[in-house]
Short mmCIF file of C-alpha atoms in Angstrom, two decimals:
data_model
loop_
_atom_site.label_atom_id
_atom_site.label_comp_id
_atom_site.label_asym_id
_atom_site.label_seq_id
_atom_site.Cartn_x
_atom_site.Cartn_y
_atom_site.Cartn_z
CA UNK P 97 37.89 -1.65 -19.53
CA UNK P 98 35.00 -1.46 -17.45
CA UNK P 99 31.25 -1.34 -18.61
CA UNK P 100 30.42 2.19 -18.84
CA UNK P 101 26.88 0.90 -18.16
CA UNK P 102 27.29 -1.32 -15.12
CA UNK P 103 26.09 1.80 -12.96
CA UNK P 104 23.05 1.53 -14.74
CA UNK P 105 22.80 -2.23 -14.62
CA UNK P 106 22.89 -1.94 -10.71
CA UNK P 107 19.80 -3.11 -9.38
CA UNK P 108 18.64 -2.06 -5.53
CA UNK P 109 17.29 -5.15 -4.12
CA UNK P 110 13.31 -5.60 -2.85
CA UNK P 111 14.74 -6.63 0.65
CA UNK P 112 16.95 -3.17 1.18
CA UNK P 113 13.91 -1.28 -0.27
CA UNK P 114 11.46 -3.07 2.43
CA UNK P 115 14.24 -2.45 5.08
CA UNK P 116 14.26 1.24 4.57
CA UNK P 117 10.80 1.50 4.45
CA UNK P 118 10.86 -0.33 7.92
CA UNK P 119 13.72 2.34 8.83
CA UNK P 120 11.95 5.24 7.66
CA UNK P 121 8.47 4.23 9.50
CA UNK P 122 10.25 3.99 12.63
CA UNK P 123 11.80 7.31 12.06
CA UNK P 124 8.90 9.21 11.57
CA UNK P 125 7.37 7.74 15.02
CA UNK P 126 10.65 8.70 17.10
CA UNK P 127 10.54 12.15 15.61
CA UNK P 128 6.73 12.53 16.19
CA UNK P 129 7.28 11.50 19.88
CA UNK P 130 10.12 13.51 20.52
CA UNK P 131 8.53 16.64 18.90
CA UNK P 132 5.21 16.16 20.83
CA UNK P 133 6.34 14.67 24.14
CA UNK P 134 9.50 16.25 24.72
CA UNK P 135 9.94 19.09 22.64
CA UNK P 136 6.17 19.97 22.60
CA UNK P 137 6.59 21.56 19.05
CA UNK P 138 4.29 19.68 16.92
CA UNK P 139 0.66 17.40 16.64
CA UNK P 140 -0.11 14.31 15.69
CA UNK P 141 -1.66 14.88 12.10
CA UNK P 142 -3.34 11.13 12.37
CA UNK P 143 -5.66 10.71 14.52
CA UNK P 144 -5.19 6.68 14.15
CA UNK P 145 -2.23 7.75 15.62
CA UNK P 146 -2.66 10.11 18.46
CA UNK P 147 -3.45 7.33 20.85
CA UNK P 148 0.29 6.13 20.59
CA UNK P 149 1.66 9.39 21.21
CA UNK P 150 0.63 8.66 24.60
CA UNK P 151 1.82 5.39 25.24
CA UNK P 152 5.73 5.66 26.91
CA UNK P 153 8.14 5.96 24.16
CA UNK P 154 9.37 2.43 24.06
CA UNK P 155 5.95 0.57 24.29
CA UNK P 156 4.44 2.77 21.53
CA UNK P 157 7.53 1.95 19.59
CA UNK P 158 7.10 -1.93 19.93
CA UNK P 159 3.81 -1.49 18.91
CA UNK P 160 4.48 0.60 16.17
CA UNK P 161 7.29 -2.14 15.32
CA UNK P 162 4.85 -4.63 14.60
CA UNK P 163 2.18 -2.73 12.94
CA UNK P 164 4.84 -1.75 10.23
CA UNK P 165 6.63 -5.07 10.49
CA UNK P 166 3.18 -7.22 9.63
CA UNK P 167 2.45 -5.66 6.04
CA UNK P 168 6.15 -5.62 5.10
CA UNK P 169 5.94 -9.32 5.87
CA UNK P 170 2.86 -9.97 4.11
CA UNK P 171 4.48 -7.93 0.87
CA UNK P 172 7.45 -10.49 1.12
CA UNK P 173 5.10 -13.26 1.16
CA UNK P 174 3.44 -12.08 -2.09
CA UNK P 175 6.15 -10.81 -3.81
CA UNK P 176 6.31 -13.95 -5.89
CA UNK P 177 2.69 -14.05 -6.67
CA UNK P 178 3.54 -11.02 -8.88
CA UNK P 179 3.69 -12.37 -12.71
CA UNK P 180 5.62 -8.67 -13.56
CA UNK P 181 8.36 -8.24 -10.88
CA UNK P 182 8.67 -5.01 -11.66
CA UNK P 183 4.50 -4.15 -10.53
CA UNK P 184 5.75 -4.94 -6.98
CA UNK P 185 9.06 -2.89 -7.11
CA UNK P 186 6.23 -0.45 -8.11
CA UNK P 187 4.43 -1.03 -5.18
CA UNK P 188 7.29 -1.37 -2.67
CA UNK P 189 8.79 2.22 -4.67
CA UNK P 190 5.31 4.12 -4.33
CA UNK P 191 5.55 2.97 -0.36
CA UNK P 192 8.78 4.24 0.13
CA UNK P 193 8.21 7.66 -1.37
CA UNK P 194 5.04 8.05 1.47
CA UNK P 195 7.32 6.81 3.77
CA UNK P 196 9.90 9.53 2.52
CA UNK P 197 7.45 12.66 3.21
CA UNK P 198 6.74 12.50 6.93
CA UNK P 199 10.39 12.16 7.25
CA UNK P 200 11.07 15.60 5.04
CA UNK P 201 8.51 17.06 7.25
CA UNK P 202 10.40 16.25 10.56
CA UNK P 203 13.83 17.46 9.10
CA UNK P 204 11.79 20.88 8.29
CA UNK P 205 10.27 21.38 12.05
CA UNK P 206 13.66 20.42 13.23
CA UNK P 207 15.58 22.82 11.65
CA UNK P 208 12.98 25.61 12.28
CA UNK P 209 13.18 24.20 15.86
CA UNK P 210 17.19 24.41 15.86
CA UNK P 211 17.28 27.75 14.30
#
């Protein structure tokens, strides 16, 4: 008979939490470009930003690459500094769920945009 807990028990990993944070960074940037450059149906909200809107698509997204890649890294190094684990899962969580909004706001101007 199988653990009628073991669902619970099931842990998500820090690496696949860092990876979709990478994922959903990247997302948000080919979204923005596509709905400023080519769809012209949306701004840049960040003005840190803006100046990669201009850049061609795949040179702003190499950039972009490595400016999301570099902290990610530097939370990997660290992540066994932490005397709690479960501070950094906190951490790499509260990330993930800013990551998580730009991403609901694309989905919202592309199905306005659709409809």
């Amino acid at each position: 008979m199988k653990d009628k807990n073991a669902v619970l028990k099931y842990r998500v990993s820090n690496n696949l939490i860092l990876s979709l944070i990478f994922i959903l960074a990247i997302s948000d940037y080919i979204f923005t470009y596509l709905g400023i450059n080519a769809l012209s149906v949306i701004s840049e909200a960040n003005p840190l930003m803006i100046g990669f809107m201009k850049l061609p698509l795949y040179e702003g997204l190499f950039l972009r690459s490595i400016i999301i890649f570099i902290p990610l890294f530097l939370l990997k190094i660290v992540e066994k500094q932490f005397e709690n684990p479960k501070n950094f899962r906190l951490i790499l969580f509260a990330i993930l769920i800013i990551q998580i909004f730009p991403n609901i706001l694309h989905a919202i101007w592309i199905n306005m945009y659709l409809s």
